[in-house]
Amino acid sequence: MAMGSFRKRLLLVASLVLVLFVWPFYWALLEAYEGVAEDGIRQRLAADVQVVLASADRGDGHYYQPRDLPNERFAQLETEVLGQVYGRSGQLLWQTPKATALGLSYTPEYHPEEALFLRRGDYFLYDQDLVHGAAKVSIVTWKSAAEFDRQRQAFKRQLKLWLLSSLCVLIALLWLGLHWGLQPLAVLRRQLTELQQGQRDTLDDRVPEEVRALTQGLNQMLSAERQQRERYRTTLADLAHSLKTPLAVLDQVRHALALRSDCQRELAVLDEQVQRMNQQISYQLQRAVSQRSPLDRSQHPLLPVLNKLQASLDKVYRDKQVQFMQQLPADFALGLSEGDALEVFGNLLDNAYRLCVRQVRIQCVQQGNSWQVWVEDDGAGVPQALRESILRRGVRADEQHPGQGIGLAVVVDILDSYGLGLSVGESSLGGACFRLAPLEG
């Protein structure tokens, strides 16, 4: 049972409380039943004392010994009555035939203040001390406990069944109550999922007051975040536009200096600075485009993106006749938005197409409980010394083709915002292998 759910946690706590309540309640009911049943037996045995006394009394304050009485004398007692009469010194004076047959024995203690009621083995016993005429006697009546035990076991079974049924009903009612009471949280969770998938822009404010502050705070955060991203993009766009004219002027100056043989050193410095400015502008614009909301967790299948990129790159590099191999599940998704997936794999596959000899492969590789996506080629590969540095902005391993060295840096920035990392290794095809994997920790 997962403990991350409020409903499950509350249901578990409520169920434990119910069980802790029902358990002593069960024993209290059982004890009350036994008390009532034993009180009934006590009253029955107390009534039997008078029956025994009337049957055993000869009328002159003496009691017949069992061996001296004719059998018809015993017939006056009911067959289920078990009775005995003991003298003050504890000698047996008289007993019913059934008591004689069962061999019941007892050593009474004289206690005239109150009668004694107790259970002795398989029988209940009631001992009443009397001063009858000139004699002090103890009238003892017995009753088998078998019927009491049978009824007690039947009551225990029935009580357990009743309480267990009641407990199940109460837990079901608790679950329904919790389900209804926590429904607003389920609605909020569904709205957050829709927000992450881009199906809504804000959360509904029609929620219980306990979570209203939360939804209002999230809505305010989302609004502020959207406004900040928009200002960031607008500012960068304005910056790029404002620098376009100065860069154009600098480019004209560069062309003018190129015609003069005595300005080659200045021309090299100017070229370097213009290239740096272009690099910074492109890099910041790419970052602005890749910025996304931290709540965005929409899942887009990767294969349609790769198919679109393959179609474009096959046209660009049609002279190379690149063999592109895809080894990914049809529904595999990295969690990247479609635009970010195009940016990431567009950069990686463009490098692979440009630097390969004939083969490019992209595959999903299982690593323990995690996964990695590998983009490989059969080109010259990346030297060991450059495998970390080429992921930084402005560093390029390929000096034969034009570029500013920001493509992989943009890829790293985008992946980092999704909790993913990029590393460079060696491919089994012979070239480079770029590995995308979840960041550790």
Coordinates of C-alpha atoms in Angstrom, one line a residue:
M1 CA 0.0 0.0 0.0
A2 CA 1.4 3.1 -1.0
M3 CA 1.7 5.7 1.8
G4 CA 1.8 8.7 -0.6
S5 CA -2.0 8.8 -0.8
F6 CA -4.0 10.9 1.7
R7 CA -7.0 8.6 1.2
K8 CA -5.0 5.5 2.0
R9 CA -3.3 7.0 5.0
L10 CA -6.6 8.3 6.5
L11 CA -8.4 5.0 5.7
L12 CA -5.6 3.0 7.4
V13 CA -5.7 5.3 10.5
A14 CA -9.5 5.2 10.7
S15 CA -9.5 1.4 10.3
L16 CA -7.0 0.9 13.1
V17 CA -9.0 3.2 15.4
L18 CA -12.1 1.1 14.6
V19 CA -10.3 -2.1 15.3
L20 CA -8.9 -0.8 18.5
F21 CA -12.5 0.2 19.5
V22 CA -14.2 -3.0 18.4
W23 CA -11.7 -5.3 20.2
P24 CA -12.5 -4.1 23.8
F25 CA -16.1 -3.7 22.8
Y26 CA -16.2 -7.4 21.9
W27 CA -14.8 -8.4 25.2
A28 CA -17.1 -6.1 27.1
L29 CA -20.2 -7.6 25.3
L30 CA -18.9 -11.1 25.9
E31 CA -18.4 -10.4 29.6
A32 CA -21.8 -8.8 29.9
Y33 CA -23.4 -11.8 28.3
E34 CA -21.6 -14.2 30.7
G35 CA -22.6 -12.1 33.6
V36 CA -26.3 -12.2 32.7
A37 CA -26.1 -15.9 31.9
E38 CA -24.3 -16.7 35.2
D39 CA -26.8 -14.6 37.1
G40 CA -29.6 -16.6 35.6
I41 CA -27.9 -19.8 36.6
R42 CA -27.3 -18.4 40.1
Q43 CA -31.0 -17.6 40.5
R44 CA -32.0 -21.1 39.2
L45 CA -29.6 -22.8 41.7
A46 CA -30.9 -20.6 44.5
A47 CA -34.4 -21.7 43.7
D48 CA -33.2 -25.3 43.7
V49 CA -32.0 -24.9 47.3
Q50 CA -35.6 -24.6 48.5
V51 CA -36.5 -27.7 46.4
V52 CA -33.7 -29.7 48.0
L53 CA -34.5 -28.4 51.4
A54 CA -38.2 -29.4 51.1
S55 CA -37.3 -32.9 49.8
A56 CA -34.6 -33.7 52.3
D57 CA -36.3 -32.3 55.5
R58 CA -38.1 -35.0 57.5
G59 CA -39.9 -32.4 59.5
D60 CA -38.2 -32.8 62.9
G61 CA -35.0 -30.9 62.0
H62 CA -33.1 -34.0 60.9
Y63 CA -32.2 -35.2 57.4
Y64 CA -32.5 -38.7 56.0
Q65 CA -29.3 -40.4 55.0
P66 CA -29.3 -41.5 51.4
R67 CA -29.0 -45.1 52.3
D68 CA -31.9 -45.0 54.7
L69 CA -34.5 -43.4 52.4
P70 CA -36.7 -45.4 50.1
N71 CA -36.4 -44.7 46.4
E72 CA -39.9 -43.2 46.1
R73 CA -38.7 -40.4 48.4
F74 CA -36.3 -39.2 45.8
A75 CA -39.0 -39.1 43.1
Q76 CA -40.3 -35.8 44.6
L77 CA -37.3 -33.9 43.1
E78 CA -37.2 -32.9 39.4
T79 CA -34.7 -35.1 37.5
E80 CA -32.4 -32.2 36.5
V81 CA -31.9 -31.0 40.1
L82 CA -28.6 -31.9 41.6
G83 CA -28.6 -31.2 45.4
Q84 CA -26.7 -32.2 48.5
V85 CA -27.1 -31.4 52.2
Y86 CA -24.0 -31.2 54.4
G87 CA -23.7 -31.0 58.1
R88 CA -21.8 -28.4 60.1
S89 CA -18.7 -30.6 60.3
G90 CA -18.9 -31.2 56.5
Q91 CA -20.4 -34.7 56.5
L92 CA -22.8 -35.5 53.7
L93 CA -26.3 -35.9 55.1
W94 CA -28.3 -36.3 52.0
Q95 CA -28.2 -35.9 48.2
T96 CA -30.3 -36.5 45.1
P97 CA -30.0 -39.7 43.1
K98 CA -28.5 -37.9 40.2
A99 CA -25.9 -36.3 42.4
T100 CA -25.1 -39.8 43.7
A101 CA -24.8 -41.2 40.2
L102 CA -22.5 -38.4 39.1
G103 CA -20.3 -38.8 42.2
L104 CA -20.3 -35.1 43.0
S105 CA -18.2 -34.2 46.1
Y106 CA -17.7 -30.9 47.8
T107 CA -16.2 -29.8 51.1
P108 CA -18.4 -26.8 52.3
E109 CA -17.2 -24.0 54.5
Y110 CA -19.7 -22.5 56.8
H111 CA -20.4 -18.8 55.8
P112 CA -23.9 -17.8 56.9
E113 CA -23.5 -14.2 55.8
E114 CA -23.9 -14.9 52.1
A115 CA -24.3 -17.7 49.7
L116 CA -21.3 -18.9 47.6
F117 CA -21.6 -19.2 43.8
L118 CA -18.7 -20.5 41.8
R119 CA -17.8 -22.7 38.9
R120 CA -16.1 -26.0 39.8
G121 CA -14.8 -27.9 36.7
D122 CA -17.8 -28.7 34.5
Y123 CA -20.4 -27.6 37.0
F124 CA -21.7 -24.4 38.6
L125 CA -22.1 -24.7 42.4
Y126 CA -24.3 -22.8 44.8
D127 CA -23.7 -23.2 48.5
Q128 CA -26.3 -21.8 50.9
D129 CA -25.7 -22.1 54.7
L130 CA -28.8 -22.3 56.8
V131 CA -29.8 -22.8 60.5
H132 CA -32.7 -25.2 60.1
G133 CA -34.3 -26.2 63.4
A134 CA -31.5 -27.4 65.7
A135 CA -29.1 -28.1 62.8
K136 CA -26.7 -25.9 60.9
V137 CA -26.5 -27.2 57.4
S138 CA -25.1 -26.3 54.0
I139 CA -27.5 -26.8 51.0
V140 CA -25.4 -27.3 47.9
T141 CA -27.0 -27.3 44.4
W142 CA -25.2 -28.1 41.2
K143 CA -25.8 -27.4 37.5
S144 CA -23.9 -28.7 34.5
A145 CA -21.9 -26.0 32.6
A146 CA -22.2 -27.8 29.3
E147 CA -25.2 -25.9 28.1
F148 CA -23.7 -22.6 29.3
D149 CA -20.5 -23.3 27.4
R150 CA -22.4 -24.3 24.3
Q151 CA -24.5 -21.1 24.3
R152 CA -21.4 -19.0 25.1
Q153 CA -19.5 -20.4 22.1
A154 CA -22.6 -19.8 19.9
F155 CA -22.8 -16.3 21.2
K156 CA -19.1 -15.7 20.6
R157 CA -19.4 -16.9 17.0
Q158 CA -22.5 -14.7 16.4
L159 CA -20.9 -11.7 18.1
K160 CA -17.7 -12.0 16.0
L161 CA -19.8 -12.3 12.8
W162 CA -21.9 -9.2 13.8
L163 CA -18.9 -7.1 14.8
L164 CA -16.9 -8.2 11.7
S165 CA -19.8 -7.4 9.4
S166 CA -20.3 -4.0 11.2
L167 CA -16.6 -3.3 10.9
C168 CA -16.6 -4.0 7.1
V169 CA -19.7 -1.8 6.7
L170 CA -18.1 1.0 8.7
I171 CA -14.8 0.8 6.8
A172 CA -16.8 0.9 3.5
L173 CA -18.7 3.9 4.7
L174 CA -15.4 5.5 5.8
W175 CA -13.9 4.9 2.4
L176 CA -16.9 6.5 0.7
G177 CA -16.8 9.4 3.1
L178 CA -13.1 9.9 2.5
H179 CA -13.6 9.5 -1.2
W180 CA -16.2 12.3 -1.1
G181 CA -14.3 14.4 1.3
L182 CA -11.0 14.2 -0.7
Q183 CA -12.6 14.6 -4.1
P184 CA -11.5 18.3 -4.3
L185 CA -7.9 17.1 -4.0
A186 CA -8.4 14.5 -6.8
V187 CA -9.9 17.3 -8.9
L188 CA -6.9 19.5 -8.2
R189 CA -4.5 16.6 -9.1
R190 CA -6.4 16.1 -12.4
Q191 CA -6.1 19.8 -13.1
L192 CA -2.4 19.8 -12.4
T193 CA -2.0 16.9 -14.8
E194 CA -4.0 18.8 -17.5
L195 CA -1.8 21.9 -16.8
Q196 CA 1.4 19.8 -17.3
Q197 CA 0.0 18.4 -20.5
G198 CA -0.9 21.9 -21.8
Q199 CA -4.7 21.2 -21.7
R200 CA -5.4 24.2 -19.4
D201 CA -3.7 27.5 -18.4
T202 CA -4.9 27.9 -14.8
L203 CA -6.3 26.0 -11.9
D204 CA -10.0 26.3 -10.9
D205 CA -10.6 28.6 -7.9
R206 CA -13.8 26.8 -7.0
V207 CA -12.2 24.6 -4.3
P208 CA -12.6 24.2 -0.5
E209 CA -11.1 27.1 1.5
E210 CA -8.4 24.8 2.9
V211 CA -6.8 24.5 -0.6
R212 CA -8.0 27.8 -2.1
A213 CA -4.8 29.6 -1.0
L214 CA -2.8 26.9 -2.7
T215 CA -4.6 27.1 -6.0
Q216 CA -4.5 30.9 -6.0
G217 CA -0.8 30.9 -5.2
L218 CA -0.2 28.5 -8.1
N219 CA -2.2 30.5 -10.5
Q220 CA -0.3 33.7 -9.5
M221 CA 3.0 31.8 -9.9
L222 CA 2.0 30.6 -13.3
S223 CA 0.9 34.0 -14.4
A224 CA 4.1 35.6 -13.2
E225 CA 6.2 32.9 -14.8
R226 CA 4.5 33.4 -18.2
Q227 CA 4.9 37.1 -18.0
Q228 CA 8.6 36.7 -17.1
R229 CA 9.2 34.3 -20.0
E230 CA 7.4 36.7 -22.3
R231 CA 9.5 39.7 -21.1
Y232 CA 12.6 37.6 -21.5
R233 CA 11.8 36.7 -25.0
T234 CA 10.8 40.2 -25.9
T235 CA 14.0 41.6 -24.4
L236 CA 16.2 39.2 -26.3
A237 CA 14.3 39.9 -29.5
D238 CA 14.7 43.6 -29.0
L239 CA 18.4 43.1 -28.2
A240 CA 18.9 41.1 -31.4
H241 CA 17.1 43.7 -33.4
S242 CA 19.0 46.6 -31.9
L243 CA 22.3 44.8 -32.6
K244 CA 21.5 44.0 -36.2
T245 CA 22.3 47.4 -37.5
P246 CA 25.6 47.9 -35.7
L247 CA 26.6 44.4 -36.8
A248 CA 25.8 45.3 -40.4
V249 CA 27.9 48.4 -40.1
L250 CA 30.8 46.4 -38.7
D251 CA 30.4 43.9 -41.5
Q252 CA 30.8 46.8 -44.1
V253 CA 33.8 48.0 -42.2
R254 CA 35.3 44.5 -42.3
H255 CA 34.8 44.3 -46.0
A256 CA 36.5 47.7 -46.4
L257 CA 39.4 46.7 -44.2
A258 CA 39.8 43.5 -46.2
L259 CA 40.8 45.5 -49.2
R260 CA 43.7 47.0 -47.3
S261 CA 46.9 45.0 -46.9
D262 CA 48.1 46.9 -43.9
C263 CA 45.0 46.1 -41.7
Q264 CA 45.0 42.3 -41.6
R265 CA 45.7 42.2 -37.9
E266 CA 42.8 44.6 -37.1
L267 CA 40.7 42.7 -39.5
A268 CA 41.3 39.4 -37.6
V269 CA 40.4 41.1 -34.3
L270 CA 37.3 42.5 -35.8
D271 CA 36.3 39.1 -37.2
E272 CA 36.8 37.5 -33.8
Q273 CA 34.7 40.1 -32.0
V274 CA 31.8 40.0 -34.5
Q275 CA 31.8 36.2 -34.4
R276 CA 31.6 36.3 -30.6
M277 CA 28.7 38.8 -30.7
N278 CA 26.8 36.6 -33.2
Q279 CA 27.5 33.6 -31.0
Q280 CA 26.2 35.3 -27.9
I281 CA 23.0 36.5 -29.6
S282 CA 22.3 33.1 -31.2
Y283 CA 22.9 31.3 -27.9
Q284 CA 20.7 33.6 -25.9
L285 CA 17.9 33.4 -28.5
Q286 CA 18.1 29.7 -28.4
R287 CA 17.8 29.6 -24.6
A288 CA 14.8 32.0 -24.7
V289 CA 13.1 29.7 -27.2
S290 CA 13.8 26.6 -25.1
Q291 CA 12.5 28.1 -21.8
R292 CA 9.4 26.3 -20.5
S293 CA 7.2 26.1 -17.4
P294 CA 8.5 23.8 -14.7
L295 CA 5.0 22.4 -14.5
D296 CA 5.1 21.3 -18.1
R297 CA 5.4 17.5 -18.2
S298 CA 3.6 16.7 -21.5
Q299 CA 4.6 13.5 -23.2
H300 CA 5.3 13.5 -26.9
P301 CA 6.3 10.3 -28.7
L302 CA 9.8 10.6 -30.1
L303 CA 9.4 8.6 -33.3
P304 CA 7.3 11.2 -35.2
V305 CA 10.0 13.8 -34.4
L306 CA 12.8 11.6 -35.6
N307 CA 10.9 10.7 -38.8
K308 CA 10.4 14.4 -39.5
L309 CA 14.1 15.1 -38.9
Q310 CA 15.2 12.1 -41.0
A311 CA 13.1 13.3 -43.9
S312 CA 14.8 16.8 -43.8
L313 CA 18.3 15.5 -43.2
D314 CA 18.1 12.9 -46.0
K315 CA 17.4 15.8 -48.4
V316 CA 20.2 17.9 -47.1
Y317 CA 22.8 15.1 -47.1
R318 CA 21.3 13.2 -50.1
D319 CA 24.8 12.9 -51.7
K320 CA 26.1 10.8 -48.7
Q321 CA 23.2 8.3 -48.9
V322 CA 23.2 8.0 -45.1
Q323 CA 21.7 4.8 -43.6
F324 CA 19.6 5.9 -40.6
M325 CA 18.6 3.2 -38.1
Q326 CA 16.0 3.7 -35.5
Q327 CA 15.8 1.2 -32.6
L328 CA 13.1 2.7 -30.3
P329 CA 9.7 1.5 -29.1
A330 CA 6.9 3.1 -31.0
D331 CA 5.4 4.8 -27.9
F332 CA 8.8 5.9 -26.4
A333 CA 8.8 9.4 -25.0
L334 CA 11.4 11.4 -23.2
G335 CA 9.1 13.9 -21.7
L336 CA 10.4 16.6 -24.0
S337 CA 8.0 19.0 -25.7
E338 CA 7.8 18.7 -29.4
G339 CA 9.8 21.9 -30.0
D340 CA 12.5 21.0 -27.6
A341 CA 12.7 17.5 -29.0
L342 CA 13.2 19.0 -32.5
E343 CA 15.9 21.3 -31.1
V344 CA 17.8 18.6 -29.2
F345 CA 17.7 15.8 -31.8
G346 CA 18.0 18.2 -34.7
N347 CA 21.4 19.3 -33.4
L348 CA 22.6 15.8 -32.5
L349 CA 21.4 14.2 -35.8
D350 CA 22.7 17.1 -37.9
N351 CA 26.2 16.5 -36.3
A352 CA 25.9 12.8 -36.9
Y353 CA 24.8 13.1 -40.5
R354 CA 27.6 15.7 -41.2
L355 CA 30.4 13.7 -39.6
C356 CA 29.4 10.1 -40.4
V357 CA 30.8 8.0 -43.2
R358 CA 27.6 6.1 -44.0
Q359 CA 25.7 5.0 -40.9
V360 CA 23.7 6.9 -38.2
R361 CA 21.9 5.0 -35.4
I362 CA 19.6 6.0 -32.6
Q363 CA 18.5 3.5 -30.0
C364 CA 17.1 3.1 -26.5
V365 CA 19.3 1.1 -24.2
Q366 CA 18.2 -0.2 -20.8
Q367 CA 20.7 0.4 -18.0
G368 CA 19.6 -1.4 -14.8
N369 CA 16.3 0.2 -13.8
S370 CA 16.9 3.2 -16.0
W371 CA 17.3 3.9 -19.7
Q372 CA 19.5 5.8 -22.1
V373 CA 19.1 7.1 -25.6
W374 CA 22.1 6.8 -27.8
V375 CA 22.8 8.8 -31.0
E376 CA 25.7 7.2 -32.8
D377 CA 27.6 7.5 -36.1
D378 CA 30.4 5.7 -37.9
G379 CA 32.6 8.8 -38.3
A380 CA 35.9 9.7 -36.8
G381 CA 34.5 10.1 -33.3
V382 CA 35.3 12.7 -30.6
P383 CA 38.8 12.6 -29.1
Q384 CA 38.9 11.7 -25.4
A385 CA 40.3 15.1 -24.5
L386 CA 37.4 17.0 -26.1
R387 CA 34.5 14.8 -24.9
E388 CA 33.6 17.1 -22.0
S389 CA 34.7 20.4 -23.3
I390 CA 32.6 20.3 -26.6
L391 CA 29.5 20.4 -24.4
R392 CA 30.4 23.9 -23.3
R393 CA 29.4 27.0 -25.2
G394 CA 31.7 28.1 -27.9
V395 CA 33.9 24.9 -28.1
R396 CA 33.9 23.1 -31.4
A397 CA 35.6 19.8 -32.4
D398 CA 34.8 20.2 -36.1
E399 CA 36.9 23.1 -37.6
Q400 CA 36.3 22.1 -41.2
H401 CA 32.7 23.3 -41.3
P402 CA 31.3 26.7 -40.3
G403 CA 29.6 27.2 -37.0
Q404 CA 29.7 28.9 -33.7
G405 CA 29.9 26.0 -31.2
I406 CA 26.6 26.7 -29.4
G407 CA 24.4 23.8 -30.7
L408 CA 25.5 21.2 -28.0
A409 CA 25.4 23.9 -25.3
V410 CA 21.8 24.6 -26.2
V411 CA 21.1 20.8 -26.1
V412 CA 22.7 20.5 -22.6
D413 CA 20.6 23.5 -21.4
I414 CA 17.4 22.1 -22.7
L415 CA 18.0 18.6 -21.3
D416 CA 19.1 20.0 -17.9
S417 CA 15.7 21.7 -17.6
Y418 CA 14.1 18.3 -18.0
G419 CA 16.4 16.6 -15.5
L420 CA 18.3 14.9 -18.3
G421 CA 22.0 14.8 -19.0
L422 CA 24.2 14.4 -22.1
S423 CA 27.6 12.6 -22.3
V424 CA 29.9 11.6 -25.1
G425 CA 31.5 8.3 -25.7
E426 CA 32.6 5.9 -28.4
S427 CA 30.1 4.1 -30.6
S428 CA 30.2 0.4 -31.6
L429 CA 29.9 1.8 -35.2
G430 CA 33.3 3.4 -34.8
G431 CA 32.4 7.0 -34.3
A432 CA 30.9 9.1 -31.6
C433 CA 28.1 8.1 -29.3
F434 CA 26.0 10.9 -27.6
R435 CA 24.1 9.4 -24.6
L436 CA 21.0 11.0 -23.1
A437 CA 20.1 9.8 -19.6
P438 CA 18.3 10.9 -16.5
L439 CA 20.5 12.9 -14.1
E440 CA 21.5 11.0 -10.9
G441 CA 20.1 12.4 -7.7

